[in-house]
PDB file of N, CA, C and O in Angstrom:
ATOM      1  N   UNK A 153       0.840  -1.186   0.000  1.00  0.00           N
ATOM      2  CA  UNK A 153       0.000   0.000   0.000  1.00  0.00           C
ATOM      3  C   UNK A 153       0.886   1.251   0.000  1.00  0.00           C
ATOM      4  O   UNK A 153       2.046   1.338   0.403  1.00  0.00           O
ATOM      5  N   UNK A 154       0.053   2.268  -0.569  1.00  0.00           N
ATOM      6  CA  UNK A 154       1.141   3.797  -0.539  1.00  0.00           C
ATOM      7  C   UNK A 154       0.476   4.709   0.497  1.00  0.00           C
ATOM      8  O   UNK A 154      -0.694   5.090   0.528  1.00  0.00           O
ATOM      9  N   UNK A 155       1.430   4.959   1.291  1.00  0.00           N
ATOM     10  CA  UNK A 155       0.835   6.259   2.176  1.00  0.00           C
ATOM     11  C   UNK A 155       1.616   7.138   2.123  1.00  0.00           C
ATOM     12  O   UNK A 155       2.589   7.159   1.370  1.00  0.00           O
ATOM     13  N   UNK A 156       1.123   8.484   3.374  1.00  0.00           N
ATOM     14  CA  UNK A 156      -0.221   8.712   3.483  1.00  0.00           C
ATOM     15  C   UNK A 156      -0.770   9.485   1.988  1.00  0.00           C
ATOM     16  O   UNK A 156      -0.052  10.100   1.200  1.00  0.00           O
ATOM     17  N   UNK A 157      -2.182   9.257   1.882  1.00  0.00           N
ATOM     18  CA  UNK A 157      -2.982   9.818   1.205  1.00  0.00           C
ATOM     19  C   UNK A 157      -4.762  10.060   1.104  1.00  0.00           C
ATOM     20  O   UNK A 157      -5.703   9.267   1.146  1.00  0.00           O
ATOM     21  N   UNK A 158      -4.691  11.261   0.983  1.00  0.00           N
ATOM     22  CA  UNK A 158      -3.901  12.197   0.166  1.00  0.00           C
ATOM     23  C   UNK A 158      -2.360  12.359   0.710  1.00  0.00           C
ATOM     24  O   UNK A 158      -2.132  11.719   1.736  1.00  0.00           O
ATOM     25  N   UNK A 159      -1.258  13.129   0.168  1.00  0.00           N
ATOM     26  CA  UNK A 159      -0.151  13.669   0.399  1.00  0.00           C
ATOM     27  C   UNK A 159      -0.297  15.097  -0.393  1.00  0.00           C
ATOM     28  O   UNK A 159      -1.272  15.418  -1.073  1.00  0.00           O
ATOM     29  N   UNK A 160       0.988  15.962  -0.139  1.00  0.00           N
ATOM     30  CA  UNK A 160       1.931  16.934  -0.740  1.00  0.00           C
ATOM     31  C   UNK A 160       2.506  16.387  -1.428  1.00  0.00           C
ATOM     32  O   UNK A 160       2.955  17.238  -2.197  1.00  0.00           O
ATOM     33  N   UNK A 161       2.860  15.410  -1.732  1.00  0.00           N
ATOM     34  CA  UNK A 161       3.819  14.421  -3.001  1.00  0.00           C
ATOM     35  C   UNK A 161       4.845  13.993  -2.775  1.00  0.00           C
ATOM     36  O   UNK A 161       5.849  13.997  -3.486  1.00  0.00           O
ATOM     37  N   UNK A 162       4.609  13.368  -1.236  1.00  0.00           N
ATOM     38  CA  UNK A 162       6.058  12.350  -0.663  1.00  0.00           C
ATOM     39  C   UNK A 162       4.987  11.127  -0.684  1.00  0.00           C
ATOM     40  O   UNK A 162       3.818  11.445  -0.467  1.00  0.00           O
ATOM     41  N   UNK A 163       5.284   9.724  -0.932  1.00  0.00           N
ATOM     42  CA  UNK A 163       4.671   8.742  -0.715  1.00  0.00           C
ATOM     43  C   UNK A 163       5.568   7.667   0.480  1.00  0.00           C
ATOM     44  O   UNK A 163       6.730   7.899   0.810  1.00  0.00           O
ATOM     45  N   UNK A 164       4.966   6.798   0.870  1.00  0.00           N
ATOM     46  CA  UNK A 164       6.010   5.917   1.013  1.00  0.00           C
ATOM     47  C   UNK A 164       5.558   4.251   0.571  1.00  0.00           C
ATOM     48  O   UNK A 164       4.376   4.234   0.226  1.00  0.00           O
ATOM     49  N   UNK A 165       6.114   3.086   0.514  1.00  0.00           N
ATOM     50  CA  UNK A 165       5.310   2.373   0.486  1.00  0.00           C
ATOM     51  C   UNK A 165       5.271   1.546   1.259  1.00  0.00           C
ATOM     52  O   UNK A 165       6.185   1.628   2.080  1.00  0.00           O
ATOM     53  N   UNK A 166       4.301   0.367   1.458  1.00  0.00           N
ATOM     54  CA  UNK A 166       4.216  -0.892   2.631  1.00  0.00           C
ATOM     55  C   UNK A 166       3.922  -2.004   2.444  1.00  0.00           C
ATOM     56  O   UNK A 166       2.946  -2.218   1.725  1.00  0.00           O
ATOM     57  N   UNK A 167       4.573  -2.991   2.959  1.00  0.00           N
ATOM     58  CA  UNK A 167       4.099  -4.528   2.450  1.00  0.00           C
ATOM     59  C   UNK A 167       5.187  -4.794   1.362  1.00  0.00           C
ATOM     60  O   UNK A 167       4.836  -5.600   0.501  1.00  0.00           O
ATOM     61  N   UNK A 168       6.361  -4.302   1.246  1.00  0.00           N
ATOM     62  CA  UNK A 168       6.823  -4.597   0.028  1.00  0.00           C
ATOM     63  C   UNK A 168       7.470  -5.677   0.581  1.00  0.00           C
ATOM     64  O   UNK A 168       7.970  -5.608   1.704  1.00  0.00           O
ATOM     65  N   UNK A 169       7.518  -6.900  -0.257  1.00  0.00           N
ATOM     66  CA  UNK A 169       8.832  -8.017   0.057  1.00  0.00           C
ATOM     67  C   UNK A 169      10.012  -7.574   0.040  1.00  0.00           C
ATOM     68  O   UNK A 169       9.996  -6.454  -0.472  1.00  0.00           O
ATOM     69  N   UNK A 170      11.185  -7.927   0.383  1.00  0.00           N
ATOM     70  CA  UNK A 170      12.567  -7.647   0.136  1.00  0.00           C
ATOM     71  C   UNK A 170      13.264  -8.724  -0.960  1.00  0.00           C
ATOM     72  O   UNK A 170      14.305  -8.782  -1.615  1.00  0.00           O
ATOM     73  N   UNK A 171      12.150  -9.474  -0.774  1.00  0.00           N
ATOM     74  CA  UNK A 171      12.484 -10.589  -1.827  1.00  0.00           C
ATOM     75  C   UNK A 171      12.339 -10.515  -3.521  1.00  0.00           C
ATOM     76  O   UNK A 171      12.756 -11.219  -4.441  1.00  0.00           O
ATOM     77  N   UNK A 172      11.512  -9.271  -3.431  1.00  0.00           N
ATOM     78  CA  UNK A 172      10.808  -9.363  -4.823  1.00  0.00           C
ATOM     79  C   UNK A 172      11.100  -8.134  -5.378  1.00  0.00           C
ATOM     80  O   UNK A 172      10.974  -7.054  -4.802  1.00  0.00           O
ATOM     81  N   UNK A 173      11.543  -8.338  -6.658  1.00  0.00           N
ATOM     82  CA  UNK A 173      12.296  -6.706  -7.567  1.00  0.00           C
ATOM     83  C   UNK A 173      10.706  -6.305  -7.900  1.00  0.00           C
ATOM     84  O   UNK A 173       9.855  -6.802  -8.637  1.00  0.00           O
ATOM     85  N   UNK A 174      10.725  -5.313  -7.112  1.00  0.00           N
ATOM     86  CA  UNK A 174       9.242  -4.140  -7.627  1.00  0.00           C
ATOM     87  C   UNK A 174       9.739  -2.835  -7.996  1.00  0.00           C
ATOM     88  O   UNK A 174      10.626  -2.153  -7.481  1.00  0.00           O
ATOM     89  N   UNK A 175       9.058  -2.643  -8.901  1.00  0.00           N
ATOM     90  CA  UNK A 175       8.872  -1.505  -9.812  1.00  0.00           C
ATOM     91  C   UNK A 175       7.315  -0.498  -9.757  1.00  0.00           C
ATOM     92  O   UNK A 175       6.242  -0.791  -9.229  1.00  0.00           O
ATOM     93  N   UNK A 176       7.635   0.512 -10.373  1.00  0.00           N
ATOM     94  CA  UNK A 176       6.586   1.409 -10.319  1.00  0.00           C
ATOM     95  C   UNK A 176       6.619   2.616 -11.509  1.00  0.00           C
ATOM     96  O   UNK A 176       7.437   3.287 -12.139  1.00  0.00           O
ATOM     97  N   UNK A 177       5.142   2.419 -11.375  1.00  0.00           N
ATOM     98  CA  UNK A 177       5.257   3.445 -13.383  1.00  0.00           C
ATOM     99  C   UNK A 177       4.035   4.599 -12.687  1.00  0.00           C
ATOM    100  O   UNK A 177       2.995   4.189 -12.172  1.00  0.00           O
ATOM    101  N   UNK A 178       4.352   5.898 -12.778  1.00  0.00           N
ATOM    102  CA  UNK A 178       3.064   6.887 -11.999  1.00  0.00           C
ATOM    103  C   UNK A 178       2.509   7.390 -13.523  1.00  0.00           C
ATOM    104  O   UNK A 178       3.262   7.627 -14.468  1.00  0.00           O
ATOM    105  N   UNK A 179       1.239   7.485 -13.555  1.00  0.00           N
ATOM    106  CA  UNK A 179       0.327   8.033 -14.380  1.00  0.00           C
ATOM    107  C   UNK A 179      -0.576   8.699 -14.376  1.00  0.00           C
ATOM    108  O   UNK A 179      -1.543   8.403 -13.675  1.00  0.00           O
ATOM    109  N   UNK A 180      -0.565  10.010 -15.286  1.00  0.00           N
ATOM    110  CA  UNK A 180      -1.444  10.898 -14.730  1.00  0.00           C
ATOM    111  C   UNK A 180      -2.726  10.620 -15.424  1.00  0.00           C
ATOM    112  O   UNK A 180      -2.663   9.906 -16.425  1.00  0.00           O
ATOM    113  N   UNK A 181      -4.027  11.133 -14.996  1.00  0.00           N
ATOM    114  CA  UNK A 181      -5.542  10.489 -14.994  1.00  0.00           C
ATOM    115  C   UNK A 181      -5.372  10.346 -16.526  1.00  0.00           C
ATOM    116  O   UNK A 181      -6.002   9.442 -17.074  1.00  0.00           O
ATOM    117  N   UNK A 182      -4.352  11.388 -17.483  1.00  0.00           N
ATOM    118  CA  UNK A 182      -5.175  10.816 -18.833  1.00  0.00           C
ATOM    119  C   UNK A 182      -4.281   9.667 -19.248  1.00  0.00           C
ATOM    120  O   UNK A 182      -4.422   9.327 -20.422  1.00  0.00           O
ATOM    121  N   UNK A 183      -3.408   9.012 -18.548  1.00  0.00           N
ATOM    122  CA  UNK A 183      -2.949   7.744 -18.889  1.00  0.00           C
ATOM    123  C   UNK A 183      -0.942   8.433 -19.406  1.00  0.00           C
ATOM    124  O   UNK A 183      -0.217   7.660 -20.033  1.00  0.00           O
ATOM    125  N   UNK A 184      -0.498   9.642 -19.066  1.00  0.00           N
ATOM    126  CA  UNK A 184       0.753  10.250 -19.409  1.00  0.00           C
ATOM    127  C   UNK A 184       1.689   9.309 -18.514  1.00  0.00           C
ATOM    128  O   UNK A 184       1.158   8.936 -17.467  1.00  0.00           O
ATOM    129  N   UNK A 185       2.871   8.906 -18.730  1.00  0.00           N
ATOM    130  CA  UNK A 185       3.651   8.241 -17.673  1.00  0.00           C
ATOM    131  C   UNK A 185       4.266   9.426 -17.810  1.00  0.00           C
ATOM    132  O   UNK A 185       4.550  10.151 -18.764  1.00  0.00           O
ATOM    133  N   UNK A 186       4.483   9.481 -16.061  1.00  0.00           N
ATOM    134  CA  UNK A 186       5.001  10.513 -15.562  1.00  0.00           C
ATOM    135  C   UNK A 186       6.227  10.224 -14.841  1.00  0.00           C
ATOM    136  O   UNK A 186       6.863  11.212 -14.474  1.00  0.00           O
ATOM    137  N   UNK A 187       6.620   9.257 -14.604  1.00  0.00           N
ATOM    138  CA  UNK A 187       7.847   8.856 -13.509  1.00  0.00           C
ATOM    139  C   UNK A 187       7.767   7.569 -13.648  1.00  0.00           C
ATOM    140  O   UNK A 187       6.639   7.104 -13.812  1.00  0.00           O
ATOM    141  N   UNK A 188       9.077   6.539 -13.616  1.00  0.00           N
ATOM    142  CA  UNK A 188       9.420   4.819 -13.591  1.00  0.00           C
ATOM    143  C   UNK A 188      10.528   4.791 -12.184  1.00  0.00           C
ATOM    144  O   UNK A 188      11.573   5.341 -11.838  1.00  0.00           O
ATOM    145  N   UNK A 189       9.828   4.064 -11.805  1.00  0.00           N
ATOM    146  CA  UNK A 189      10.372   3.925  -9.984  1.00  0.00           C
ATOM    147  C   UNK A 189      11.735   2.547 -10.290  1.00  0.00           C
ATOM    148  O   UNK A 189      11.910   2.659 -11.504  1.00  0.00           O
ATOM    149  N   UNK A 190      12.394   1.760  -9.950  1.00  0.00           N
ATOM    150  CA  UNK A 190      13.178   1.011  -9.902  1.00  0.00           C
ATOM    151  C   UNK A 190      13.407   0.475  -8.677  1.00  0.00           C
ATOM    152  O   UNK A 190      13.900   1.245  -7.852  1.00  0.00           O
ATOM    153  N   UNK A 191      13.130  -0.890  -8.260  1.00  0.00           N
ATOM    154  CA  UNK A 191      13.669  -1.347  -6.854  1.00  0.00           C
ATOM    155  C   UNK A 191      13.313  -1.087  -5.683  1.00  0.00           C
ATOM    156  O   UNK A 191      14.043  -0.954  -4.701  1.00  0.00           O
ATOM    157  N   UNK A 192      11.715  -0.973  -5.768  1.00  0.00           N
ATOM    158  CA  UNK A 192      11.162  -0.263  -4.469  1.00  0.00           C
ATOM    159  C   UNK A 192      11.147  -1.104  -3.338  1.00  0.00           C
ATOM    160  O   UNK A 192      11.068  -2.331  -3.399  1.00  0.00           O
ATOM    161  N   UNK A 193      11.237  -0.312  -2.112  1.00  0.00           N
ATOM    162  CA  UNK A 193      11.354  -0.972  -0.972  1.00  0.00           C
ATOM    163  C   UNK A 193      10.771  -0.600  -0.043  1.00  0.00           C
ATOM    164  O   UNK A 193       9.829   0.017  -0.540  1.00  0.00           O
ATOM    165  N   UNK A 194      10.663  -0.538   1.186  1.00  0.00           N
ATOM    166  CA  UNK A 194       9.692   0.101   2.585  1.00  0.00           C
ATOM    167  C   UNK A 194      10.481   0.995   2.928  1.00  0.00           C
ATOM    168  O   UNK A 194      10.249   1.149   4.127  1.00  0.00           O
ATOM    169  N   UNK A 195      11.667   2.032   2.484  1.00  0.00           N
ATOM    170  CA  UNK A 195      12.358   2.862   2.687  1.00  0.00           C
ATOM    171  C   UNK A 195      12.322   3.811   1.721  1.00  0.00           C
ATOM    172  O   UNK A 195      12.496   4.991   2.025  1.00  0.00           O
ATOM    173  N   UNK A 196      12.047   3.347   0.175  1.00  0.00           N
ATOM    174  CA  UNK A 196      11.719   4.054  -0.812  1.00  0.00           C
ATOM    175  C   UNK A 196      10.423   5.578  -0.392  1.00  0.00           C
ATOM    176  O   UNK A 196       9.383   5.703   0.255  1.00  0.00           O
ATOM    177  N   UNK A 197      11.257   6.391  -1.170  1.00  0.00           N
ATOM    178  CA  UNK A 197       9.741   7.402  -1.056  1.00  0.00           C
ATOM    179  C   UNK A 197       9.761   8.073  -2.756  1.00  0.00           C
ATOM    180  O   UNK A 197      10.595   8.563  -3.517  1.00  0.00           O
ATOM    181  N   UNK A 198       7.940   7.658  -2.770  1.00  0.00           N
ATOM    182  CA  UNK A 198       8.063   8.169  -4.676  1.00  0.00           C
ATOM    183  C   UNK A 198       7.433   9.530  -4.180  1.00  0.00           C
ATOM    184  O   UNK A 198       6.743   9.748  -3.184  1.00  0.00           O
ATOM    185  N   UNK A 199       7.959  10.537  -5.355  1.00  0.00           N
ATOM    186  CA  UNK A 199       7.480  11.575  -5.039  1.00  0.00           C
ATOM    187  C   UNK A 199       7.188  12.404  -6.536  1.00  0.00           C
ATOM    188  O   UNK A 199       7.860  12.414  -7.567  1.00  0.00           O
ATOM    189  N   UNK A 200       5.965  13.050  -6.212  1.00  0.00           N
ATOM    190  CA  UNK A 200       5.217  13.433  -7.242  1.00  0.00           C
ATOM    191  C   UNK A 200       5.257  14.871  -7.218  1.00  0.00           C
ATOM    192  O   UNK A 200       4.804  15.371  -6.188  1.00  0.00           O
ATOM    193  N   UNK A 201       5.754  15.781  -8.237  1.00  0.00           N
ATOM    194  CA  UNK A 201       5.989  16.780  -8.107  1.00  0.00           C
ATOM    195  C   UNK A 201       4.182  18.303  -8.048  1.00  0.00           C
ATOM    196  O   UNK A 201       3.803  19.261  -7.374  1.00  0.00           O
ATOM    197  N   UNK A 202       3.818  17.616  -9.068  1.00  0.00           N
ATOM    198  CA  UNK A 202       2.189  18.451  -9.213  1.00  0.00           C
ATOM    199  C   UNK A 202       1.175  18.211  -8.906  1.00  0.00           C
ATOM    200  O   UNK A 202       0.517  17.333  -9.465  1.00  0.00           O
ATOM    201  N   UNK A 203       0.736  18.931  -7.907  1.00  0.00           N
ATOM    202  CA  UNK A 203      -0.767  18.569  -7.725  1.00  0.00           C
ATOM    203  C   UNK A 203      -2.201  17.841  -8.193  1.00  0.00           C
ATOM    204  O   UNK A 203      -3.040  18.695  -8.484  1.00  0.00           O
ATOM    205  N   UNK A 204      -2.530  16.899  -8.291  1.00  0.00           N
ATOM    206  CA  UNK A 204      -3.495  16.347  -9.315  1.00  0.00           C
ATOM    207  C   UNK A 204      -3.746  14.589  -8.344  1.00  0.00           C
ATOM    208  O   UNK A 204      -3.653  14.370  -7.136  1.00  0.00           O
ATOM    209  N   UNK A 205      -4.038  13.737  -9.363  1.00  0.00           N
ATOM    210  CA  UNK A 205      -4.662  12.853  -8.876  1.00  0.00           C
ATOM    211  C   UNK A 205      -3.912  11.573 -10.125  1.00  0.00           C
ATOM    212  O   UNK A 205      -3.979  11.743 -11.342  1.00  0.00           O
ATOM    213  N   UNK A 206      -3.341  10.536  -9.562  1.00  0.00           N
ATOM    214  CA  UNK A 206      -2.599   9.641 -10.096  1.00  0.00           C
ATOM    215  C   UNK A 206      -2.298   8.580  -9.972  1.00  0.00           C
ATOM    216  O   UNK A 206      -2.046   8.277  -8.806  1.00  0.00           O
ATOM    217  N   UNK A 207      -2.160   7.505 -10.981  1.00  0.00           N
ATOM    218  CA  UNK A 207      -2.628   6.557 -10.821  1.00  0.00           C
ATOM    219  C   UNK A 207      -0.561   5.332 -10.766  1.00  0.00           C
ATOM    220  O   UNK A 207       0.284   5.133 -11.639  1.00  0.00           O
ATOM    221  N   UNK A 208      -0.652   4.940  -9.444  1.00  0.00           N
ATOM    222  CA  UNK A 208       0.940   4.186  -9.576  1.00  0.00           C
ATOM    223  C   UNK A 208       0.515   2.153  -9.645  1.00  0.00           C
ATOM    224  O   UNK A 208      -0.036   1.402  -8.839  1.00  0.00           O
ATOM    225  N   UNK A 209       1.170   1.924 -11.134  1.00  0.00           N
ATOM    226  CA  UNK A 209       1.047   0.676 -11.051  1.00  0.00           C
ATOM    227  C   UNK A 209       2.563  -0.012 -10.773  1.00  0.00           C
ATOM    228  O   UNK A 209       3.649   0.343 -11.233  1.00  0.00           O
ATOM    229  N   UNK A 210       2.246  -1.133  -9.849  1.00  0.00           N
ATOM    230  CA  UNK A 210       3.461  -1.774  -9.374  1.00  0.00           C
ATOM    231  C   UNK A 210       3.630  -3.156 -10.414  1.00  0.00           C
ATOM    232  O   UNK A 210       2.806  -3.993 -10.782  1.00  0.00           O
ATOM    233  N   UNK A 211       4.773  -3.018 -10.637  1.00  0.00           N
ATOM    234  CA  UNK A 211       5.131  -4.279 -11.359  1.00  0.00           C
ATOM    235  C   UNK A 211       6.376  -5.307 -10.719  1.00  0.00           C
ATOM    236  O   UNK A 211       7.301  -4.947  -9.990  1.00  0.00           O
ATOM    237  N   UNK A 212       6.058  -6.871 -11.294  1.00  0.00           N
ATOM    238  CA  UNK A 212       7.242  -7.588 -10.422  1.00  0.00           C
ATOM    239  C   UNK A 212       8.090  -8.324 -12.075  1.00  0.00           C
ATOM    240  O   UNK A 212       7.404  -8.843 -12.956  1.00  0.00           O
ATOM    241  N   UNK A 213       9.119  -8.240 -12.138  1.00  0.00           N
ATOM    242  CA  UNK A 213       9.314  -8.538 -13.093  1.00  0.00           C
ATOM    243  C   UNK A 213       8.877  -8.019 -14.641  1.00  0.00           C
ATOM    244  O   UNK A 213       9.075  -8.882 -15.496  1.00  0.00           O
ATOM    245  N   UNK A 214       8.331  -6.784 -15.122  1.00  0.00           N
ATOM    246  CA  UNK A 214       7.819  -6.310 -15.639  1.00  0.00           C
ATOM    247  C   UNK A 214       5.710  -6.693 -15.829  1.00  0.00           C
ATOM    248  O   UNK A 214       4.938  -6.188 -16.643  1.00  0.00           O
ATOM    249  N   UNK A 215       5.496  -7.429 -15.043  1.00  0.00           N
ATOM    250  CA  UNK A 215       4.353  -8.069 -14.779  1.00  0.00           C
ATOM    251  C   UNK A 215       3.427  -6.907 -14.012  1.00  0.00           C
ATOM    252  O   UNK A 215       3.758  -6.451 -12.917  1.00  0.00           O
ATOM    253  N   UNK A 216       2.443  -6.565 -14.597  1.00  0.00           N
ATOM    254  CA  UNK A 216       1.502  -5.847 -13.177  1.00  0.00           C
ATOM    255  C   UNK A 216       1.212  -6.363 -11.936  1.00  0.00           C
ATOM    256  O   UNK A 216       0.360  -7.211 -12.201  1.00  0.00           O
ATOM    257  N   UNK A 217       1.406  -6.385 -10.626  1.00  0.00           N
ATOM    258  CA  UNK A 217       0.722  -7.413  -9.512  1.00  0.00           C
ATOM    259  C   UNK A 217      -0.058  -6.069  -8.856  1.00  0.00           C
ATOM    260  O   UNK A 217      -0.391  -6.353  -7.705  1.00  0.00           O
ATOM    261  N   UNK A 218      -0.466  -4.662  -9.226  1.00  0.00           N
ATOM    262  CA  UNK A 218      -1.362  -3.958  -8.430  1.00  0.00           C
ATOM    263  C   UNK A 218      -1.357  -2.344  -9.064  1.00  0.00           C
ATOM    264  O   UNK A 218      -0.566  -1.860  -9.873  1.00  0.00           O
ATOM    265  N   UNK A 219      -2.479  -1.739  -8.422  1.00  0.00           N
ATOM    266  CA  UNK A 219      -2.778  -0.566  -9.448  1.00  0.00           C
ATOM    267  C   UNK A 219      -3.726   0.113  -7.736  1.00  0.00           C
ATOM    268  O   UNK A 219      -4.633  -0.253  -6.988  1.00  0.00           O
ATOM    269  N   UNK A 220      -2.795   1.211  -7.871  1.00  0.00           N
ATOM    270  CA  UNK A 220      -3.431   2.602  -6.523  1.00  0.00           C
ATOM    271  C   UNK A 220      -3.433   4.130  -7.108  1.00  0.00           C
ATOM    272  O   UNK A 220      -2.537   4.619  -7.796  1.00  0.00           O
ATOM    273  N   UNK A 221      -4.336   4.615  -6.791  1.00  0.00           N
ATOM    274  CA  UNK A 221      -4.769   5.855  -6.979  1.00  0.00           C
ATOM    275  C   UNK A 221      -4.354   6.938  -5.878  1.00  0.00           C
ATOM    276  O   UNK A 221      -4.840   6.912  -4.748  1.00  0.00           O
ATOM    277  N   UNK A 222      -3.342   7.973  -6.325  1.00  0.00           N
ATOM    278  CA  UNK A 222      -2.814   8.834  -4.969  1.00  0.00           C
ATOM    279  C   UNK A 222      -3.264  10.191  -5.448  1.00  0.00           C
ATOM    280  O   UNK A 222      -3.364  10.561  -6.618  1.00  0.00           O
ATOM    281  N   UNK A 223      -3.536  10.917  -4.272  1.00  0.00           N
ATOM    282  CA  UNK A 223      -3.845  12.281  -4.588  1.00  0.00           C
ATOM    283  C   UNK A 223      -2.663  12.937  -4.114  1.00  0.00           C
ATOM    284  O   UNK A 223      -2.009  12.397  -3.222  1.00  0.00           O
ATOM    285  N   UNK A 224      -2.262  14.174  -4.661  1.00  0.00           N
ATOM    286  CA  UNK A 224      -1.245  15.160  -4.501  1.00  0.00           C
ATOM    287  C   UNK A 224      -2.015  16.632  -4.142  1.00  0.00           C
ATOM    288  O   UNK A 224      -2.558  17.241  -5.063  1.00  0.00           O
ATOM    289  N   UNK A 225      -2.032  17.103  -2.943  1.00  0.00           N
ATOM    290  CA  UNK A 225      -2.736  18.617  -2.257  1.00  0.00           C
ATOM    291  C   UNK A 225      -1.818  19.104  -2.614  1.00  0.00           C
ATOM    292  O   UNK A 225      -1.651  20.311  -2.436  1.00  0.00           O
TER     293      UNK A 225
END
């Protein structure tokens, strides 16, 4: 899971394995990739520079395993 949110555009994330290479692609509502994350971990923080509403899908191996919606105040 990504918290907190809403945010200002620090995220962090939770539940991540240490075992498992995760990735992250942020997209803005009309589908723009906006940022590609690399190697995320429970220390990682993604951060979103503009205000709006966005959509981060996590991938394991280039595979989707989940799709969250974050708001940026």
């Amino acid at each position: 899971s990504v918290y907190p949110n809403p945010s200002r555009g620090q995220f962090k994330c939770k539940g991540i394995d240490p075992n498992r290479q995760i990735s992250a692609v942020i997209y803005s509502l009309t589908g723009q990739q906006i940022k590609s994350i690399q190697n995320l971990n429970e220390q990682s923080t993604i951060e979103i520079e503009n205000k709006g509403v966005y959509f981060i899908t996590f991938y394991e191996n280039g595979t989707p395993i989940g799709k969250t919606k974050v708001v940026v105040e």
